[in-house]
Tab-separated table of C-alpha atoms and ligand atoms in Angstrom:
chain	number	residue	atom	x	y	z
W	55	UNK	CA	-112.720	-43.672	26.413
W	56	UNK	CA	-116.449	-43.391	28.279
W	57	UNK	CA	-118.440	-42.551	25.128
W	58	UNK	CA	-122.235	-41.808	24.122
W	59	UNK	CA	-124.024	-41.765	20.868
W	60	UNK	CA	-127.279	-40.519	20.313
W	61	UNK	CA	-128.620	-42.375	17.554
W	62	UNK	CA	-126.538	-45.178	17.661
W	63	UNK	CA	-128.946	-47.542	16.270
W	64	UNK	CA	-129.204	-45.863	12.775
W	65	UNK	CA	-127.183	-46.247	9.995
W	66	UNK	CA	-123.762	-44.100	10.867
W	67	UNK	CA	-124.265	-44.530	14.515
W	68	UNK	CA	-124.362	-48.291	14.489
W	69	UNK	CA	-121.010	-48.466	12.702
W	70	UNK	CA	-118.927	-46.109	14.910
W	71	UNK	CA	-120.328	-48.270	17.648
W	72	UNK	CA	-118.588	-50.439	15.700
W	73	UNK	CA	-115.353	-49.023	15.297
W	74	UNK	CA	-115.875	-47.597	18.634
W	75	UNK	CA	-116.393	-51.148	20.836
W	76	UNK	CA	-113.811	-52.946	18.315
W	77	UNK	CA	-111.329	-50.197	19.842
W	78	UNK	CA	-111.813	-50.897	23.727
W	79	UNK	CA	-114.490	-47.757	24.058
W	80	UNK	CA	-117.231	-48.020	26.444
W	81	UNK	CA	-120.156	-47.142	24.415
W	82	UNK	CA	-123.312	-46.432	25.477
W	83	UNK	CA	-125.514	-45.959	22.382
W	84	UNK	CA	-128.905	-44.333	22.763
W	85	UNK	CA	-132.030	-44.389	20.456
W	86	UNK	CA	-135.784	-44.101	20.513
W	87	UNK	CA	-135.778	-46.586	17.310
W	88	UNK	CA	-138.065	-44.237	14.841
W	89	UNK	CA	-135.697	-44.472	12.107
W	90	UNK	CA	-132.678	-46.965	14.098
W	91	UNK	CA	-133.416	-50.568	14.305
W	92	UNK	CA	-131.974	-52.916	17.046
W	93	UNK	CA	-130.728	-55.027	14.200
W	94	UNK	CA	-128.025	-53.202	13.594
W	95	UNK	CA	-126.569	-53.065	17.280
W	96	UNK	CA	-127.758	-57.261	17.638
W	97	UNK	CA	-124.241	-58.244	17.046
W	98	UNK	CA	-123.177	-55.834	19.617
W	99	UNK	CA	-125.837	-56.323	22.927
W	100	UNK	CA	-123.059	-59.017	24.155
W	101	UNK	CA	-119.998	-56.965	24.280
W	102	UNK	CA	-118.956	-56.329	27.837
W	103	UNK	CA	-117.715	-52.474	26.608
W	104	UNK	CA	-121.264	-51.922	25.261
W	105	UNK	CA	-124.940	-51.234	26.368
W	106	UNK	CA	-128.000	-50.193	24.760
W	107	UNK	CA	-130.712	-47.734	25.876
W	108	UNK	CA	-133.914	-47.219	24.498
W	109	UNK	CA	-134.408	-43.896	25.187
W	110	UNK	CA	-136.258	-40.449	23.166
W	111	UNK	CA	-133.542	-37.340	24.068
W	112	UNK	CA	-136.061	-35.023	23.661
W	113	UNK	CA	-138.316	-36.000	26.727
W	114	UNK	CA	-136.125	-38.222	29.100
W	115	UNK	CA	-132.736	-37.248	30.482
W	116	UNK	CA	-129.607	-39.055	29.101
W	117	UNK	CA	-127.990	-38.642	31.972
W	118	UNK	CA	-129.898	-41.177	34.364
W	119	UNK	CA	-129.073	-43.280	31.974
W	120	UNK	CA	-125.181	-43.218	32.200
W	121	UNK	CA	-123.412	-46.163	33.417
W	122	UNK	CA	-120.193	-43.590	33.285
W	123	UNK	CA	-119.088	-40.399	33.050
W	124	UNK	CA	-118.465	-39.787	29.383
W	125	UNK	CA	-115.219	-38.534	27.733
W	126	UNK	CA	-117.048	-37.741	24.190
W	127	UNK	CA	-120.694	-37.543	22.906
W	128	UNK	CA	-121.314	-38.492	19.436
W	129	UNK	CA	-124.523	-36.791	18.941
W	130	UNK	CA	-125.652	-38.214	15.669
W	131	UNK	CA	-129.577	-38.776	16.503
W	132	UNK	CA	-131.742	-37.359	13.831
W	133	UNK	CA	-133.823	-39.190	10.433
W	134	UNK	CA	-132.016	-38.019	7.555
W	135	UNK	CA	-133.319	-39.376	5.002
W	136	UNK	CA	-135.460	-36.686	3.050
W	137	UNK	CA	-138.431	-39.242	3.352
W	138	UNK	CA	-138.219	-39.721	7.022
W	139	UNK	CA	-137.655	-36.213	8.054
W	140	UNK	CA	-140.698	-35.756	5.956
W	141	UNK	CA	-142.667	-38.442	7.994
W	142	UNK	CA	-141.683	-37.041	11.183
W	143	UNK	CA	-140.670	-33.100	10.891
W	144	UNK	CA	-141.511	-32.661	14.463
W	145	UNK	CA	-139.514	-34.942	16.150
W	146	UNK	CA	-136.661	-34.065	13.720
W	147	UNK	CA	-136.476	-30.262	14.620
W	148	UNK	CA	-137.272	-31.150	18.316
W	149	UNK	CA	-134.255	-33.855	18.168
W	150	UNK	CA	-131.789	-31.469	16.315
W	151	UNK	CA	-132.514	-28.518	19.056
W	152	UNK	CA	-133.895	-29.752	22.538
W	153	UNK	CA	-131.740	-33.127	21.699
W	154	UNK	CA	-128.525	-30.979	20.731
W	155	UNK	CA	-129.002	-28.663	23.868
W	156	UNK	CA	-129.480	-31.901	26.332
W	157	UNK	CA	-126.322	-33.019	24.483
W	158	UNK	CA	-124.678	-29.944	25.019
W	159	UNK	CA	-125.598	-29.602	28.713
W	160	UNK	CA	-124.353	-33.197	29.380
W	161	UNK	CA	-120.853	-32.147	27.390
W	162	UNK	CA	-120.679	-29.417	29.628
W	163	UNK	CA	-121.477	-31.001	33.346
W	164	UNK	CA	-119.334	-34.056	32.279
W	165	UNK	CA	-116.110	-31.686	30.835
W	166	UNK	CA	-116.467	-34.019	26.949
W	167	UNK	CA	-116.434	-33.554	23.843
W	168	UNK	CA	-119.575	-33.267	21.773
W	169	UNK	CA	-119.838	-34.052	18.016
W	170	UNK	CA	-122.314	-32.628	16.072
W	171	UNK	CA	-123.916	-34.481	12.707
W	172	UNK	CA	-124.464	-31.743	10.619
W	173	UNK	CA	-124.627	-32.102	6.788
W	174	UNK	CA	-124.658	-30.710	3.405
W	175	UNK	CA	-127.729	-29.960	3.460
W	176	UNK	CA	-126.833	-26.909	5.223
W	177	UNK	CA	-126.205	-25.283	2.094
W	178	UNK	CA	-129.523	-26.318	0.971
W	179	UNK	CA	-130.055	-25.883	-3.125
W	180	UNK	CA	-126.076	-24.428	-3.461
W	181	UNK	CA	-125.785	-21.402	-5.935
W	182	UNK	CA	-121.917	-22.600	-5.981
W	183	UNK	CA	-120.223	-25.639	-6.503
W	184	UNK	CA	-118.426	-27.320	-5.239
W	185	UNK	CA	-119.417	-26.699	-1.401
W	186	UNK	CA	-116.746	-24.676	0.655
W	187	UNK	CA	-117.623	-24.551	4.439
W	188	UNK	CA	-117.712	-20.578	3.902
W	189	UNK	CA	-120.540	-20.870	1.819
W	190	UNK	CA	-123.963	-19.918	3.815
W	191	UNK	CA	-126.231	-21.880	1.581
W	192	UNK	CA	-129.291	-21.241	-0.531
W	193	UNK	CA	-132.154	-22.560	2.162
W	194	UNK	CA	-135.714	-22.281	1.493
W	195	UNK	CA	-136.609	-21.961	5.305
W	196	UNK	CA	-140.522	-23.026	4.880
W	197	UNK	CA	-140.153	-25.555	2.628
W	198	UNK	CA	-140.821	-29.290	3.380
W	199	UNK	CA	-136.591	-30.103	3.632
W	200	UNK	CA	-136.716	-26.797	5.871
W	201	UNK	CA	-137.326	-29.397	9.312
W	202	UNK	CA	-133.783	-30.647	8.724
W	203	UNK	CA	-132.245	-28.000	6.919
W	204	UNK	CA	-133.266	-25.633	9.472
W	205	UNK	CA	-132.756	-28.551	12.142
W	206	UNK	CA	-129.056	-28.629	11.459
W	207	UNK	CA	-128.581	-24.667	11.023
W	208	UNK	CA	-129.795	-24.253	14.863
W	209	UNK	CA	-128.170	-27.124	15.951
W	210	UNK	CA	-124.787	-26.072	14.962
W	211	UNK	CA	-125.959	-22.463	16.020
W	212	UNK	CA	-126.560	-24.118	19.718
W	213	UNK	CA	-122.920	-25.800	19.543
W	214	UNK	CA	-121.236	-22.778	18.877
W	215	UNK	CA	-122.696	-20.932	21.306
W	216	UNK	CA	-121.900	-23.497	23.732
W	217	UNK	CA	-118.231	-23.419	22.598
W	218	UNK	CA	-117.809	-19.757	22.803
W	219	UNK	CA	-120.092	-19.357	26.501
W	220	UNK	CA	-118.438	-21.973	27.731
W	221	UNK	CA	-114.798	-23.545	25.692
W	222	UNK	CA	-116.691	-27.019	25.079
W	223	UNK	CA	-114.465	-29.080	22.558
W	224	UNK	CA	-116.857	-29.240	20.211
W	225	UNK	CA	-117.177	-30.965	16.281
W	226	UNK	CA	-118.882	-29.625	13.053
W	227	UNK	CA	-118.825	-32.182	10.297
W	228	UNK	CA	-121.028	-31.762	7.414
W	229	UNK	CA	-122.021	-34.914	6.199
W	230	UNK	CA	-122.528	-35.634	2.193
W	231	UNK	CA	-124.598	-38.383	0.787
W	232	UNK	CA	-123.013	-41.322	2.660
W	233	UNK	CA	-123.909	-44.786	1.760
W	234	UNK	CA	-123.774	-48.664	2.579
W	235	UNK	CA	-124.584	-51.518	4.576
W	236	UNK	CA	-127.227	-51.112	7.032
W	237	UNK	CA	-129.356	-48.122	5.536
W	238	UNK	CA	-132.789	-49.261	5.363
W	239	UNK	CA	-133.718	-50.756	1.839
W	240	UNK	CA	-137.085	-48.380	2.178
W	241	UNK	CA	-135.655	-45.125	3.774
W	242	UNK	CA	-136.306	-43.344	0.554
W	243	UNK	CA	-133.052	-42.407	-0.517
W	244	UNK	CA	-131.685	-43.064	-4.070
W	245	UNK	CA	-129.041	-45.631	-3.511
W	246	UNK	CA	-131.164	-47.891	-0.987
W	247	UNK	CA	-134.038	-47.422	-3.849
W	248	UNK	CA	-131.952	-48.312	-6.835
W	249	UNK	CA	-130.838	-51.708	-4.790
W	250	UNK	CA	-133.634	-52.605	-3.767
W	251	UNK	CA	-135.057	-51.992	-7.331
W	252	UNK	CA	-132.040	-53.743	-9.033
W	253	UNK	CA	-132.848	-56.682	-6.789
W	254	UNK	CA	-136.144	-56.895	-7.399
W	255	UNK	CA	-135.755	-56.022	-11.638
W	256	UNK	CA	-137.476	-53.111	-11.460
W	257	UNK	CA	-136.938	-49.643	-13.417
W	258	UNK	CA	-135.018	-47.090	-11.348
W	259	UNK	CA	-137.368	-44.392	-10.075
W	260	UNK	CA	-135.742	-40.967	-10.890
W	261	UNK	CA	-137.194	-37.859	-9.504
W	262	UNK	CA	-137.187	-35.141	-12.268
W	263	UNK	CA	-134.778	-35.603	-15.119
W	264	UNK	CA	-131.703	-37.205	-13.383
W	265	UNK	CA	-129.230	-34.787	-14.356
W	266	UNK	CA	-129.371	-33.467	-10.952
W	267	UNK	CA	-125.698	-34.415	-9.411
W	268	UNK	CA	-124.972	-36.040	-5.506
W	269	UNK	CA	-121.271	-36.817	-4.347
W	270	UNK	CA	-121.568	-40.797	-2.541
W	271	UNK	CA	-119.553	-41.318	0.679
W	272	UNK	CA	-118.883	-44.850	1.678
W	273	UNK	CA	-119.969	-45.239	5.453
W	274	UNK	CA	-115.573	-46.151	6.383
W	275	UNK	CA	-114.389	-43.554	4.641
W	276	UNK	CA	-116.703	-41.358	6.888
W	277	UNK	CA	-116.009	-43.038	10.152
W	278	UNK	CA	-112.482	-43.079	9.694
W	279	UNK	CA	-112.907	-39.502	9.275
W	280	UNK	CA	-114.530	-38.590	12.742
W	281	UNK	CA	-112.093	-40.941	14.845
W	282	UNK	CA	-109.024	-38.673	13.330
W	283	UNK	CA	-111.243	-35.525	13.605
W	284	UNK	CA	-112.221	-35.941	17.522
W	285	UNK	CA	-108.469	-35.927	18.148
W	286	UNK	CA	-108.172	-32.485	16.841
W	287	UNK	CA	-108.754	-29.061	18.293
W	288	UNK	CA	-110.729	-27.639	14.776
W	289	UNK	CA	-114.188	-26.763	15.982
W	290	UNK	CA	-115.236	-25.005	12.704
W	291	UNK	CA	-117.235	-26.934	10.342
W	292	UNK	CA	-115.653	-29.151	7.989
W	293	UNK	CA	-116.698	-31.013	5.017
W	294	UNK	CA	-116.572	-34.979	5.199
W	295	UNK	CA	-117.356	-36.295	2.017
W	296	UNK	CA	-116.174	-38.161	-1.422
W	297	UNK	CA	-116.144	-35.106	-4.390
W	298	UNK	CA	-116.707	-37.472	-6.965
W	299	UNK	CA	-119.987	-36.128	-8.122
W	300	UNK	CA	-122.590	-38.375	-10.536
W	301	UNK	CA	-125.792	-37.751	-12.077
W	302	UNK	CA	-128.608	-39.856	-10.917
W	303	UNK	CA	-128.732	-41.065	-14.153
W	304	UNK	CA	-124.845	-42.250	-13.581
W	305	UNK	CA	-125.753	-43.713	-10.575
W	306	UNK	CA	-128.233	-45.377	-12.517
W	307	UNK	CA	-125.999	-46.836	-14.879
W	308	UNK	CA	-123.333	-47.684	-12.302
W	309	UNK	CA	-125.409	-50.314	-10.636
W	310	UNK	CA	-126.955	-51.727	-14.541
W	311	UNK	CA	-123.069	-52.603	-15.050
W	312	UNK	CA	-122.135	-53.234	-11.787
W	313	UNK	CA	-125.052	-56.025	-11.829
W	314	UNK	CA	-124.994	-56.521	-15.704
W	315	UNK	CA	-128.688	-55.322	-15.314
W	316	UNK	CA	-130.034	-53.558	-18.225
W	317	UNK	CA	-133.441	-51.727	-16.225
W	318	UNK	CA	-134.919	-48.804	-17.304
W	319	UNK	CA	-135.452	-45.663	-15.628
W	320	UNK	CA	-138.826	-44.659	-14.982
W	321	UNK	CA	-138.954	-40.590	-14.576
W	322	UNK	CA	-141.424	-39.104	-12.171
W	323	UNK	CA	-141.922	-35.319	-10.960
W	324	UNK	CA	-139.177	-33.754	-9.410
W	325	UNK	CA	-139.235	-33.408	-5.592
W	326	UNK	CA	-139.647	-29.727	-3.833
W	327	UNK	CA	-136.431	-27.941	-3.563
W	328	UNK	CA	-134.561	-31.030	-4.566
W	329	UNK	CA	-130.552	-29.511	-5.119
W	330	UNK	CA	-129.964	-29.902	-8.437
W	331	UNK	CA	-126.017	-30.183	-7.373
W	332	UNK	CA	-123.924	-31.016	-4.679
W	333	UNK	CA	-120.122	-31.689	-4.483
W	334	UNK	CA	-118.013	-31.045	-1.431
W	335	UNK	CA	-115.028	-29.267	-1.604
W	336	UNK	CA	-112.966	-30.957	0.851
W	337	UNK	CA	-109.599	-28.773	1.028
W	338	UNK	CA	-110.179	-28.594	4.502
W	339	UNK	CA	-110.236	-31.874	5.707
W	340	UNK	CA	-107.328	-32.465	3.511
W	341	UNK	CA	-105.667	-30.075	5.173
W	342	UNK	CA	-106.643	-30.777	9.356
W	343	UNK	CA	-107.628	-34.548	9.211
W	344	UNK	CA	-104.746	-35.601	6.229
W	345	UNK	CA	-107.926	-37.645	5.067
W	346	UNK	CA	-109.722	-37.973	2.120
W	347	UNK	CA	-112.212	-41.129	1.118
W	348	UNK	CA	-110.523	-44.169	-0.394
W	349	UNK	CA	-113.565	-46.130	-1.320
W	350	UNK	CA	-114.632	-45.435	-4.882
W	351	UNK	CA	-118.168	-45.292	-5.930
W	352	UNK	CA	-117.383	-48.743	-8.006
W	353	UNK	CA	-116.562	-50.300	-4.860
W	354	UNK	CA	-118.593	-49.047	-2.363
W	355	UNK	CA	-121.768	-50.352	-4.268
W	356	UNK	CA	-120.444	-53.555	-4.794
W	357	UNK	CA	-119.814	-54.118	-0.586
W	358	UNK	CA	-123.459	-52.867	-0.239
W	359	UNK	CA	-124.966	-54.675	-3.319
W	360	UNK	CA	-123.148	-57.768	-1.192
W	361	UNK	CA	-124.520	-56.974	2.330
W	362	UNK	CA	-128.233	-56.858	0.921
W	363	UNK	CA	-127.366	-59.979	-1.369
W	364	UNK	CA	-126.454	-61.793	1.823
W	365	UNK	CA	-129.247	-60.723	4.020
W	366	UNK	CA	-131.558	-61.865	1.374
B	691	UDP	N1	-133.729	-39.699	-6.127
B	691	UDP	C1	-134.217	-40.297	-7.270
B	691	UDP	N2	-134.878	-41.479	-7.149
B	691	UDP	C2	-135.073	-42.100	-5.962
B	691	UDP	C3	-134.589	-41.471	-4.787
B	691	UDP	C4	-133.927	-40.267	-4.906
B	691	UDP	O1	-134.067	-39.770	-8.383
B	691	UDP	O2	-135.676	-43.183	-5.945
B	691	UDP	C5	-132.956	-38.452	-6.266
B	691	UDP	C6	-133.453	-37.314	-5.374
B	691	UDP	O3	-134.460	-36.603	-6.038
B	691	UDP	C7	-132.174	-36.519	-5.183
B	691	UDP	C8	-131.059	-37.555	-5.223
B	691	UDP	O4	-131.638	-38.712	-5.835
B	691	UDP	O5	-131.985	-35.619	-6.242
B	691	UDP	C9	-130.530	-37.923	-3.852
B	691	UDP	O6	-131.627	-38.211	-3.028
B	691	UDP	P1	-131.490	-38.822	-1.585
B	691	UDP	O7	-132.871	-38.923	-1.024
B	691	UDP	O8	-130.673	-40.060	-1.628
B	691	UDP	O9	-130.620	-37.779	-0.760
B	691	UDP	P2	-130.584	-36.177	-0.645
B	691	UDP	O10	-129.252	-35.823	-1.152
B	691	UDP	O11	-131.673	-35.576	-1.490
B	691	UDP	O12	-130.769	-35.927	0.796
């Protein structure tokens, strides 16, 4: 298979060009490197099934790029952590609409697929839990989390108008809190935090009173998840995601006795429209993918506790 992804420097995208080139793919991974880092891809830049462009979707064409015509599109090119959609709201609502339409408009001249990365946070601060994929959310659309929130709304908007205009095969998953090696140590988000806090001895930094709850993905489980789900015809969204759901305040004492660390937490105010819960009910991918996560929460901190342990 002749495939693209947008964003393939990042966190997710560098490891489904991982699975991707390990599989025979051609893979042609794109990124403007705001958020991606050509670290991740380094062990990848002399693979004869895989190239790198440095590239920004939302001003220069993909398409002159293309050393092939592509079979699928990953289009996974967007910051995502709260912090860095924060830092850069523009480019994140200009990446999840003009970005998702150039996508789209590639799909559609080249007869691919196109996968969309939405997410969970679709449902914004959820009035019901756990998350069913007919649940419209609880989004405040002006608020600073509204750039991606938003972002993701239109961009799935975009992709199903493109499927029903024109019969692209097209992919919805909703991505929960997914974690591991390769997320930057400072992106912001809690598990990258709490490592890099652990490592240093530090007291984990909790935003508001910790009994708000998050559902942690281990990056595999996820990828494993869009390989089977590209090879169906379910264009709907889906949830991908692990339901076990933890307070931050678990979380907190998850990596203590996974590191037989005793630090403190240090409570600060509690971030704007912050979701005080989020669990996804994943019947449906059950049900079209026969998947669910096997990584446990145990597990998948110890791999990433290792990976930073390593690189230190
Ligand atoms: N959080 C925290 N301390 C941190 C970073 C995050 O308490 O150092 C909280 C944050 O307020 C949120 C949860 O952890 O309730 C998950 O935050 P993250 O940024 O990882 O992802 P989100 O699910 O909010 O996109």
């Amino acid at each position: 298979m002749n495939t693209v992804i947008t964003g393939g420097a990042g966190f997710l995208g560098s490891h489904l060009c991982d699975a991707l080139v390990c599989r025979g793919d051609s893979v042609l991974c794109v990124d403007n490197l705001i958020t991606g880092s050509r670290k991740n891809i380094e062990h990848l830049l002399n693979m004869p099934n895989f190239r790198f462009i440095e590239v920004d979707i939302t001003h220069d064409e993909i398409e002159k790029h293309l050393p092939f015509v592509p079979d699928i599109i990953f289009h996974l090119a967007s910051p995502a952590s709260p912090q860095d959609y924060i830092r850069f709201p523009v480019e994140t609502l200009r990446v999840n609409s003009i970005g998702t339409e150039q996508c789209l408009n590639l799909a559609k001249r080249a007869k691919a697929k196109l996968l969309f990365s939405s997410t969970s946070e679709v449902y914004g601060d959820p009035l019901i839990s756990p998350q069913k994929e007919t649940y419209w959310g609880n989004v405040n659309p002006v608020g600073p989390r509204s750039v991606y929130d938003e972002g993701k709304r239109y961009g799935e908007a975009l992709v199903m108008a493109y499927h029903r205009l024109y019969g692209l095969k097209t992919y919805l998953p909703r991505i929960f809190n997914t974690y591991g090696p390769r997320m930057r140590l400072d992106d912001g988000r809690v598990i990258p935090n709490f490592i890099s806090q652990a490592m240093l001895g530090k007291p984990f930094t909790i935003y508001g009173d910790g009994k708000q709850t998050r559902s942690f993905c281990y990056v595999d489980d996820l990828i494993s998840a869009f390989l089977v789900l590209v090879e169906t015809d379910y264009h709907l969204p889906v949830n991908l995601g692990n339901p076990d759901e933890f307070t931050i305040i678990e979380l907190a004492e998850k990596i203590n006795s996974i590191t037989g660390l005793n630090l403190s937490c240090e409570f600060l105010d509690p971030l704007p429209d912050d979701p005080k819960q989020r669990r996804p009910d994943i019947t449906l991918a059950r049900k079209i993918l026969g998947w669910s996560p096997v990584v446990n929460l145990d597990e998948g901190l110890r791999r990433t506790l290792n990976h930073y342990l390593e690189k230190k």
